[in-house]
Structures are given as structure tokens and as C-alpha cells.
CSV table of C-alpha atoms and ligand atoms in Angstrom, one decimal:
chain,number,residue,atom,x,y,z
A,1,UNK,CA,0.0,0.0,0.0
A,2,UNK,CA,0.8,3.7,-0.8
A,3,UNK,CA,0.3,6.0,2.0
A,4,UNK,CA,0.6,9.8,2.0
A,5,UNK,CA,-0.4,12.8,4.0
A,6,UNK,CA,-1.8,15.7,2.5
A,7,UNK,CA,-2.5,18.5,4.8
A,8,UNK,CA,-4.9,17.1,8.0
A,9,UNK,CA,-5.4,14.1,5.2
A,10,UNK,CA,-3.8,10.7,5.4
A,11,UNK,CA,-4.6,9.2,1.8
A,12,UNK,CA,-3.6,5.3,1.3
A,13,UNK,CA,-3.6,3.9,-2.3
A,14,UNK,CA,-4.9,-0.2,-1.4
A,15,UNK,CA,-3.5,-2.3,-3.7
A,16,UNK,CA,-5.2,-5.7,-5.2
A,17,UNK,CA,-4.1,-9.5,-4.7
A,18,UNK,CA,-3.8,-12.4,-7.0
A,19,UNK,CA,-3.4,-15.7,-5.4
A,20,UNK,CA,-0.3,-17.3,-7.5
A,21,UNK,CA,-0.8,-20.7,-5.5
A,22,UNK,CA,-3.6,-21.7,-3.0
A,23,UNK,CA,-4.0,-25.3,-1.7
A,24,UNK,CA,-6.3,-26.3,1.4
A,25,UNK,CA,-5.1,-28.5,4.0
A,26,UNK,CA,-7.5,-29.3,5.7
A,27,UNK,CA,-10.6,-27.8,8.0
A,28,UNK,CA,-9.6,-26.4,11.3
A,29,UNK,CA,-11.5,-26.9,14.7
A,30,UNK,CA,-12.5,-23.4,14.0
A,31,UNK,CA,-14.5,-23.8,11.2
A,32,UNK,CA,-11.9,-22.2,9.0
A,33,UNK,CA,-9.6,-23.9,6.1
A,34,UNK,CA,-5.8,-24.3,6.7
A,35,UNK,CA,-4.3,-22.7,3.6
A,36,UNK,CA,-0.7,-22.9,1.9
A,37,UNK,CA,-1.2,-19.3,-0.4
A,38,UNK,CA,1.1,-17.3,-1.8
A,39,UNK,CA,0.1,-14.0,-2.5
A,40,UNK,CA,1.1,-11.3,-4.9
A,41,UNK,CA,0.1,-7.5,-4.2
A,42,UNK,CA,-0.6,-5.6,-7.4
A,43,UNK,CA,-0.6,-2.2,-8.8
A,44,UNK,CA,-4.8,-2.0,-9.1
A,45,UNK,CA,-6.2,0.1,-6.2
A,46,UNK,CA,-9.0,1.7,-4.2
A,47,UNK,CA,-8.4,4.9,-2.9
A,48,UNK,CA,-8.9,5.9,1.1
A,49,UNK,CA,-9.1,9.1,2.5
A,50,UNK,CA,-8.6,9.4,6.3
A,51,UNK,CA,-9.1,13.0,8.4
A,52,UNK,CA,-10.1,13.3,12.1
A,53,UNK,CA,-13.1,15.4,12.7
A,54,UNK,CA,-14.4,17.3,15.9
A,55,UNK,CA,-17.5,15.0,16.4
A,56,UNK,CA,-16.6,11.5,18.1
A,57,UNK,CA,-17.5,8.8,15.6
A,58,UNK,CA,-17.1,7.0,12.5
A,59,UNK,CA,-18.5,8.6,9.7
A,60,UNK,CA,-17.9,7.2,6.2
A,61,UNK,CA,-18.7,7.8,2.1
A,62,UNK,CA,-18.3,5.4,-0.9
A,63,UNK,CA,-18.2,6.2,-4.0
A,64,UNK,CA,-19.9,3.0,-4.8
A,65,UNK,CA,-23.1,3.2,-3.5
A,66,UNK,CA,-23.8,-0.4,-3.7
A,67,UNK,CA,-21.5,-1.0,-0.8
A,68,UNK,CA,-22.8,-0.4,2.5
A,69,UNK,CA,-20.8,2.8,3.7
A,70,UNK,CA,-21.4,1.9,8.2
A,71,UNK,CA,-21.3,-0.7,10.2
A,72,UNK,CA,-21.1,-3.2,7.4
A,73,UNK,CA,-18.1,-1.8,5.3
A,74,UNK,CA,-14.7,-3.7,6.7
A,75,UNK,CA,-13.3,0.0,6.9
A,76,UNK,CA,-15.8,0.4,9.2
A,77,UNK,CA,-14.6,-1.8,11.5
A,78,UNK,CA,-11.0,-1.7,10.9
A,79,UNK,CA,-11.5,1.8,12.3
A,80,UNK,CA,-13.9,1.0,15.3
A,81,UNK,CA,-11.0,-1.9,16.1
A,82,UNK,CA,-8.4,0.7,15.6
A,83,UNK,CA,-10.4,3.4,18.1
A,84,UNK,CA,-10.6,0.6,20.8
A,85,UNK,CA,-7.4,-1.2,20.6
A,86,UNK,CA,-4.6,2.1,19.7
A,87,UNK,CA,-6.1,5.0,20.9
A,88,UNK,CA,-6.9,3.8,24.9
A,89,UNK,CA,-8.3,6.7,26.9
A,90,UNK,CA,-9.3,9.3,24.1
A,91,UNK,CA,-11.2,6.6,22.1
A,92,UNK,CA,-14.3,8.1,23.3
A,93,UNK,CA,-13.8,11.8,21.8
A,94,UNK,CA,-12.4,10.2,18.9
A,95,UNK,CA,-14.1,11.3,15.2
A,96,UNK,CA,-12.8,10.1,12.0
A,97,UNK,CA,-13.7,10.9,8.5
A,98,UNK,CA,-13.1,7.8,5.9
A,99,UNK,CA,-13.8,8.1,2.3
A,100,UNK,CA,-13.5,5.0,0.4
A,101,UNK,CA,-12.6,5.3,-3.9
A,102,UNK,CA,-13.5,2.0,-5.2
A,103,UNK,CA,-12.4,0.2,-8.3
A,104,UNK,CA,-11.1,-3.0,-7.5
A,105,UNK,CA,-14.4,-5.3,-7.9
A,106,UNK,CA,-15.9,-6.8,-4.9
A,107,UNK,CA,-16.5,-10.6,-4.6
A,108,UNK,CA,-14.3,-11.2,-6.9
A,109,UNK,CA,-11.2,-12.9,-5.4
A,110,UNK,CA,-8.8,-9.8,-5.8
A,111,UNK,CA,-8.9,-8.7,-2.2
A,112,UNK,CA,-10.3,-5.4,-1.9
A,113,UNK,CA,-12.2,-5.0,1.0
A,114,UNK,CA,-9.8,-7.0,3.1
A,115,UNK,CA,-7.4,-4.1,1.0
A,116,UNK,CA,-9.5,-1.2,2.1
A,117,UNK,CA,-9.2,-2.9,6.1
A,118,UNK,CA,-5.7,-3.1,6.1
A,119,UNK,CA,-5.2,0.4,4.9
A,120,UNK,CA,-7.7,2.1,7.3
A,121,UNK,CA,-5.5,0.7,10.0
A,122,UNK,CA,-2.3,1.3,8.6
A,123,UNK,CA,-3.6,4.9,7.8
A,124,UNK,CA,-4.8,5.7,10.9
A,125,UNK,CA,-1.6,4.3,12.3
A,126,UNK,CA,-0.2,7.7,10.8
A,127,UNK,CA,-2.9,10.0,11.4
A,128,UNK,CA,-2.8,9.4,15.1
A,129,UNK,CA,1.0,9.1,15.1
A,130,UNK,CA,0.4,6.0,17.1
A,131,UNK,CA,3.6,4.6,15.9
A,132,UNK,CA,2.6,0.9,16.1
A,133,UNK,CA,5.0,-1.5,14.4
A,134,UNK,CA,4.3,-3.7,11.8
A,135,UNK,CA,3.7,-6.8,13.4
A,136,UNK,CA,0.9,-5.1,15.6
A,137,UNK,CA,-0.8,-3.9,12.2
A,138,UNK,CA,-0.9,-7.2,11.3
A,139,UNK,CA,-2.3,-9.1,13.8
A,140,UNK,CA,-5.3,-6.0,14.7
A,141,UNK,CA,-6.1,-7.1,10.9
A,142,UNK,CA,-6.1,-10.5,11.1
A,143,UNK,CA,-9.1,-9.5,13.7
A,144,UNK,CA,-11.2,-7.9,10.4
A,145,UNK,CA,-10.4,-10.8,7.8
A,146,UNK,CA,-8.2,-13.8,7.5
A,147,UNK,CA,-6.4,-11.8,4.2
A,148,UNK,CA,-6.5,-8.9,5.6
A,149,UNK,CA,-2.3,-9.1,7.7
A,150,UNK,CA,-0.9,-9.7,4.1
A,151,UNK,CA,-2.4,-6.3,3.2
A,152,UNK,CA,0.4,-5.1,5.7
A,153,UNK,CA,3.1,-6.5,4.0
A,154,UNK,CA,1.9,-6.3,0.5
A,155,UNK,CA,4.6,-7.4,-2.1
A,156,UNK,CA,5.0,-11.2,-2.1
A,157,UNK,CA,4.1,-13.7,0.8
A,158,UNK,CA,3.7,-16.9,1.8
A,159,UNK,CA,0.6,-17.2,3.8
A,160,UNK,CA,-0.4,-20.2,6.3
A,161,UNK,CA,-3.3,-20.5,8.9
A,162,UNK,CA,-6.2,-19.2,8.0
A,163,UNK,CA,-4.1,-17.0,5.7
A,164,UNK,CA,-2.7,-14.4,8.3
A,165,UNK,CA,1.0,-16.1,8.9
A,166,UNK,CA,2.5,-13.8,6.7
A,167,UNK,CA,6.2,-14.7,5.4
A,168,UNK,CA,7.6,-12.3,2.6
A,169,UNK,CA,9.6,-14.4,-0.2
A,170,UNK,CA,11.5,-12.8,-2.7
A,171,UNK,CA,10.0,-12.5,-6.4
A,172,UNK,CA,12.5,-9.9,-8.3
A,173,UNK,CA,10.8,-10.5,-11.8
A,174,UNK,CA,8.7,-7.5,-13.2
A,175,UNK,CA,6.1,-9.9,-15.0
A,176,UNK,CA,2.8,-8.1,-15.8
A,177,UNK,CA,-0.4,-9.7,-14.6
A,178,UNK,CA,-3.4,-9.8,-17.0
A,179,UNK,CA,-7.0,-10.0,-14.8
A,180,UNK,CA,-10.3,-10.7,-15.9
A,181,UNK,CA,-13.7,-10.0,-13.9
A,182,UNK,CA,-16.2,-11.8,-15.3
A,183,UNK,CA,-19.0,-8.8,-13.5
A,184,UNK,CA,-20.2,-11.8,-11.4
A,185,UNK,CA,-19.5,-11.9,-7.5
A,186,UNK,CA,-19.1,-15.0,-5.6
A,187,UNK,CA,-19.2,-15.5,-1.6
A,188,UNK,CA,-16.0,-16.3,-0.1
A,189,UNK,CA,-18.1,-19.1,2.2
A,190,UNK,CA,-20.0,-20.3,-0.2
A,191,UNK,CA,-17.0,-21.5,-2.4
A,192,UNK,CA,-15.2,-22.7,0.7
A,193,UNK,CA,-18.4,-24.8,1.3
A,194,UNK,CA,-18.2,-26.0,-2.2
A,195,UNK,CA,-15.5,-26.7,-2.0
A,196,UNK,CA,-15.8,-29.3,1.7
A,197,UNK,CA,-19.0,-30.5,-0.5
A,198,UNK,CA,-16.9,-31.9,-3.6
A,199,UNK,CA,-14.3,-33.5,-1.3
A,200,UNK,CA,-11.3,-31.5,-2.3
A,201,UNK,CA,-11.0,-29.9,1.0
A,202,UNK,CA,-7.3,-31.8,2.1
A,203,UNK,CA,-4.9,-30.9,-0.8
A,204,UNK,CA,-0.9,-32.0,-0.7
A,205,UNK,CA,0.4,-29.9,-3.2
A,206,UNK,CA,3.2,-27.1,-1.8
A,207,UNK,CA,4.5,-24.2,-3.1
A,208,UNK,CA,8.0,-24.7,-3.0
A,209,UNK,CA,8.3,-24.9,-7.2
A,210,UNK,CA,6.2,-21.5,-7.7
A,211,UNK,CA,8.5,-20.5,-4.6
A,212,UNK,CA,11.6,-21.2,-6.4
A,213,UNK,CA,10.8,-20.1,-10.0
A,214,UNK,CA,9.6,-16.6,-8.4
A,215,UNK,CA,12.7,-16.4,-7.1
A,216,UNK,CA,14.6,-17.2,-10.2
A,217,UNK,CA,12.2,-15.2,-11.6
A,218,UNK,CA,11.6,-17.6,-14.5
A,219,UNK,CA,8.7,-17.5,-16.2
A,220,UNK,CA,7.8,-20.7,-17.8
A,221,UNK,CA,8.2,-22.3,-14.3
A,222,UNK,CA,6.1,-19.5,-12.7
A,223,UNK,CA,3.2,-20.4,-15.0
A,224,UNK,CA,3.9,-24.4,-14.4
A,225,UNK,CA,3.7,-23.7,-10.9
A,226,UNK,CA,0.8,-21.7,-10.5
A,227,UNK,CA,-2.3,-23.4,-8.2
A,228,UNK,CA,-5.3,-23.0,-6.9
A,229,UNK,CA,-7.4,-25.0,-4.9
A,230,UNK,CA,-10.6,-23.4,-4.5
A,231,UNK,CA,-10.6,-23.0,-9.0
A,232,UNK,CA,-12.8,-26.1,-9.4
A,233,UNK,CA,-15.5,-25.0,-6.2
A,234,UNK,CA,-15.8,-21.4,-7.8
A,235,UNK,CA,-16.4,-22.9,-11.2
A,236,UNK,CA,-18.7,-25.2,-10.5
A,237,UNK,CA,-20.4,-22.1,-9.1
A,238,UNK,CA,-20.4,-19.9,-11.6
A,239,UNK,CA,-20.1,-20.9,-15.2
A,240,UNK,CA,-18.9,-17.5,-15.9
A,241,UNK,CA,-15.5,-18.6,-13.8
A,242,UNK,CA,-14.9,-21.1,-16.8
A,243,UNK,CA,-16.0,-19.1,-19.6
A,244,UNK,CA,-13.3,-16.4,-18.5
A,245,UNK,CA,-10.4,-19.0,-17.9
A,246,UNK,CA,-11.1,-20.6,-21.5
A,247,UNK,CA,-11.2,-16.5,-22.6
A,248,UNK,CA,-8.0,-15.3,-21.3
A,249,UNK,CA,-6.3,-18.8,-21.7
A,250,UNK,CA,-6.9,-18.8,-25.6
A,251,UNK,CA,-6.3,-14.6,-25.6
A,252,UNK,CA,-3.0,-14.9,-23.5
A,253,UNK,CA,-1.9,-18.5,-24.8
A,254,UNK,CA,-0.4,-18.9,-21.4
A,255,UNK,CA,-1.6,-20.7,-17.9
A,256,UNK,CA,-4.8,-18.7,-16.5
A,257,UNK,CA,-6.1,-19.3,-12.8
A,258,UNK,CA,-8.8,-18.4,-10.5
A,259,UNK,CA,-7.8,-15.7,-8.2
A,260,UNK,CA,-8.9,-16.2,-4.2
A,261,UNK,CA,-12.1,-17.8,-3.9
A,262,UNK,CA,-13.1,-16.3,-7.8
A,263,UNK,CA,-14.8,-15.1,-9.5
A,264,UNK,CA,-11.7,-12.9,-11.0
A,265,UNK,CA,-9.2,-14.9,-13.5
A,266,UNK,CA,-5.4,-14.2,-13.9
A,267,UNK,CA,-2.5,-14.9,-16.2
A,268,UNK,CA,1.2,-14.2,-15.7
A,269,UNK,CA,2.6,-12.3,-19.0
A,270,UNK,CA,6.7,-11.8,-19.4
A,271,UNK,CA,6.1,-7.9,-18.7
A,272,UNK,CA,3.2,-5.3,-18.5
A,273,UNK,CA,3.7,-4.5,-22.3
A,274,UNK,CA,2.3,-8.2,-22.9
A,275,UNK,CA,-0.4,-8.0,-20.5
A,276,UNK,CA,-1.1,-4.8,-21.9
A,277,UNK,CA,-1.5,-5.2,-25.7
A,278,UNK,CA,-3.6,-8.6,-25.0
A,279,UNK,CA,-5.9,-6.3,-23.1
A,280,UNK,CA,-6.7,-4.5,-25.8
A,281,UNK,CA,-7.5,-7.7,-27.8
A,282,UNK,CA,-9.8,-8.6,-25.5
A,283,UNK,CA,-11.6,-5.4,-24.7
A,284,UNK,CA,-13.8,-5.0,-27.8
A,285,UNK,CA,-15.1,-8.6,-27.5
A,286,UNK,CA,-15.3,-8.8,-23.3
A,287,UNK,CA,-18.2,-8.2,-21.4
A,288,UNK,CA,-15.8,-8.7,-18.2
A,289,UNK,CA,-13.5,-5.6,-16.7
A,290,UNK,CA,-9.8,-6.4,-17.9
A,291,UNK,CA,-6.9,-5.2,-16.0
A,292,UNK,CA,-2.9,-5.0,-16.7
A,293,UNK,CA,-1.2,-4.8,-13.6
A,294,UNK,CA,2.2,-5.1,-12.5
A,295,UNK,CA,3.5,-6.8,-8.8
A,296,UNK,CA,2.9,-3.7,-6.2
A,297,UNK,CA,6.2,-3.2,-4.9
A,298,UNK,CA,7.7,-3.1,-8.4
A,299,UNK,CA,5.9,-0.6,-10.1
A,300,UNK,CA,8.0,2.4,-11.6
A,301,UNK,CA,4.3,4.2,-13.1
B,1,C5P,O1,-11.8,-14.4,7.3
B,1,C5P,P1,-12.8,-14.0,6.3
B,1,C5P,O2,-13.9,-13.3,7.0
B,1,C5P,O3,-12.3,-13.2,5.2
B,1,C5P,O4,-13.4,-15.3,5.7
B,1,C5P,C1,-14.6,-15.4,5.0
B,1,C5P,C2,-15.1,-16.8,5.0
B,1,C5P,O5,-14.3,-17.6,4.2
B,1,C5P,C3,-15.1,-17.5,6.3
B,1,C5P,O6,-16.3,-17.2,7.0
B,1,C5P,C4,-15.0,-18.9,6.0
B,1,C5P,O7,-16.2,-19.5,5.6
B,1,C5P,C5,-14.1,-18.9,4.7
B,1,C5P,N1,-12.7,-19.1,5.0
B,1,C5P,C6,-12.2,-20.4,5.3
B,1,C5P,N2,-10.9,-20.6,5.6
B,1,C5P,C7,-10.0,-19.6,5.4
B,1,C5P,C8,-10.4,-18.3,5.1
B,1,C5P,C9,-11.8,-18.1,4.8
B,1,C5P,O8,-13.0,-21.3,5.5
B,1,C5P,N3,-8.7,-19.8,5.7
């Protein structure tokens, strides 16, 4: 994430996810899905704006009015956890102003909202000059969402537990990253309940190849080595899912892959100039949002 302060404004520029590799190992006693995931942060963002006010309270705007913009809205209660956990005894007299710029789609696998947490506490972290390090971001946003502590990190991780043991590898390569949203939203749950319903829910694959060829930043191996677990649940879903994998397969004639829990698709390109020109093959004949993206924490524009 990108964060600046303008003024009596602390703005934070969220970035998207992709999942590169995703297996399940299992179902915890908590309900939740052990996951081996390694995520990749990149350069497709919503927008926050953060400013105290004189009024105690939360009060927020979204520019997408289809989002609920109180209570319900994972900014929302990144900053009521931030309040109660940082700020001790001046919680109560505490008013903030959030206003949250969406473009990255919602339901969709690429992050956002857990995104949009993240940098509301990271933000706030600098508005209030709280100075909390990095490890105590992380773990008050493992409290909003299980993918919320990669947020933190951004870049490239390897992420266990419920997704919230974050380990940063090294992945030098700029490739560019071609995404396509097929404009249909899928429940997190639901595809993680598909998924226990199919019988798919103990996976042994590991990600020590992608691991290594990220490294070595090949890219033939990257593509070999790219996995997800939870593709065949959000396909069996939503039709769509495999309508845009056989799209941006046959477009990008390289490996494509669900994102998350879906419904957005991905393929690795050699560099954003690829990704780029196949997006504008695609446009004219796509009823899906296409993005060319880079990895986050090597961007240069
Ligand atoms: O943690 P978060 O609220 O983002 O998770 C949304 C839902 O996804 C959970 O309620 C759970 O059904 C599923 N999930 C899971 N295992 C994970 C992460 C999420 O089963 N590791």
C-alpha cells in the first residue's frame, strides 16, 4: 500500500491481490480452512481518505453506493477496532472521516475489502502518530479478515493458517499480470463450502516450485507452478469462472487461474507490455472488466 499525508489528510492507495498458488489443508477446529497461499500485491487500487473530525465517531462515504458505507463496510470496523485497541483513553472523543474510492471489484477474489481494512489501520496508524510497528498492524487485521495481515506487507508472501502467517519471499521478476472480472460476484463461504462439499478440502500440493521459480524469476516455471485450490469450487459455481479461464487462456496462450475464492481470473505475462496489448485484444469482444497490472512493490508508473 501507498500511503501519503496531504494536509490534516492521510490518503492510502490499497492495492489488489492475486493468489499465485492456493492449496487447502484441511478444516480447522474453528471452522476455518488451513491454507498454503502465496500472495502477490498488485498495482490495481481503491483509494482511502482518512481525516479526524471534531465530532466522536465514525462517519464514512463510498463512491460506490452499492457498498454499505457503516457498520457493514470492513473500513468500518477496521476503524472502530483501531479506536478501541490504539487510541486507549481518548477513544471516546475520537471522530474520523473515511472516504472510500472503489475500483477494484468486490466478490471477486482480488482482495479489496480486506485491502480497504488493512489500509484504514495502517492509515490511521499515521494520522494518530500511534507509531505501532508492523507486526501489531498485522495481527489487529487478522481480527477484520483472514487476508487482511498480508495487506500489511503487500509485495510477495507466503501465507499459512487461516491466511494471516504472513512470510515475505522474494520475487525480483517485473512480470505483468493480465485480470479478468467476469461482473459476477461470488461469496468467499459459499465456495469454501463448495469446496468441503466436492471432497477437495485436504490438498498436498506445496508451493516450494512456484516459490523457487519466483525467485529465479523464470517465467515458464512460474506459470507451471501456479495453483489454486478453491478454482474447481468457484467454477462449479459460476459458469462464468470457466467461460473467462477458457477467454484469457486462448487470448494470453499462457496458464490462466482463479484468483482467491473467484470469481476474477489471472495470467502471468513476461512484462506489462504483454499483458497490456492482450488487453486490448480482448476489450472489444469482453463483457468482463480487464486489468494489466504489475506486482505492487515493483511498479515504476
Ligand atoms: O476471514 P474472512 O472473513 O475473510 O473469511 C470469509 C469466509 O471464508 C469465512 O467465514 C470462511 O467461511 C471462509 N474461509 C475459510 N478458511 C480460510 C479463510 C476463509 O473457510 N482460511
Amino acid at each position: 500500500m501507498i500511503i501519503s499525508r496531504t494536509g490534516q489528510s492521510i490518503t492510502v492507495e490499497c492495492p489488489a491481490k492475486l493468489n499465485l498458488f492456493l492449496e487447502c489443508r484441511g478444516i480447522r477446529s474453528d471452522g476455518y480452512h488451513e491454507l498454503e497461499t502465496v500472495m502477490q500485491a498488485v498495482t490495481l487500487y481503491d483509494r482511502i481518505t482518512l481525516a479526524r473530525r471534531e465530532k466522536p465517531g465514525i462517519a464514512m462515504t463510498c463512491s460506490d453506493l452499492g457498498l454499505p458505507a457503516g457498520p457493514g463496510n470492513l473500513c468500518y470496523k477496521a476503524a472502530e477496532l483501531f479506536i478501541s485497541e490504539a487510541l486507549g483513553n481518548s477513544a471516546k472523543e475520537c471522530g474520523i472521516i473515511i472516504h472510500l474510492e472503489k475500483k477494484i471489484p468486490y466478490g471477486s477474489g482480488l482482495g479489496g475489502g480486506s485491502s480497504d481494512a488493512a489500509g484504514v489501520i495502517a492509515g490511521l496508524n499515521e494520522l494518530f502518530e500511534t507509531g505501532l510497528s508492523r507486526e501489531q498492524l498485522a495481527a489487529m487485521a487478522a481480527k477484520i479478515g483472514s487476508d487482511c495481515a498480508f495487506f500489511i506487507y503487500g509485495g510477495t508472501a507466503l501465507c499459512r493458517g487461516r491466511g494471516e502467517k504472513i512470510l515475505p519471499v522474494k520475487a525480483p521478476a517485473a512480470f505483468g499480470y493480465l485480470i479478468l472480472w467476469p461482473k459476477v460476484k461470488l461469496p468467499t463461504k459459499d465456495v469454501y463450502a463448495k469446496l468441503d462439499n466436492i471432497g477437495l478440502t485436504s490438498g498436498n500440493s506445496d508451493a516450494t516450485f512456484l516459490l523457487d521459480a519466483l525467485a529465479a524469476g523464470d517465467y515458464d516455471r512460474v506459470c507451471t507452478g501456479l495453483f489454486n485450490r478453491l478454482g474447481e469450487p468457484a467454477t462449479l459455481l459460476a459458469p462464468e469462472v470457466s467461460l473467462a479461464l477458457t477467454h484469457l487462456a486462448d487470448a494470453s496462450k499462457a496458464v490462466a487461474m482463479v484468483t482467491g475464492s473467484g470469481s476474477a481470473v489471472f495470467a502471468v505475462l513476461p512484462g506489462i507490455e504483454e499483458a497490456r496489448s492482450i488487453q486490448q485484444e480482448l476489450k472489444p469482444r469482453e463483457n468482463g472488466l480487464i486489468f494489466a497490472v504489475r506486482p505492487e512493490s515493483l511498479a515504476t508508473n
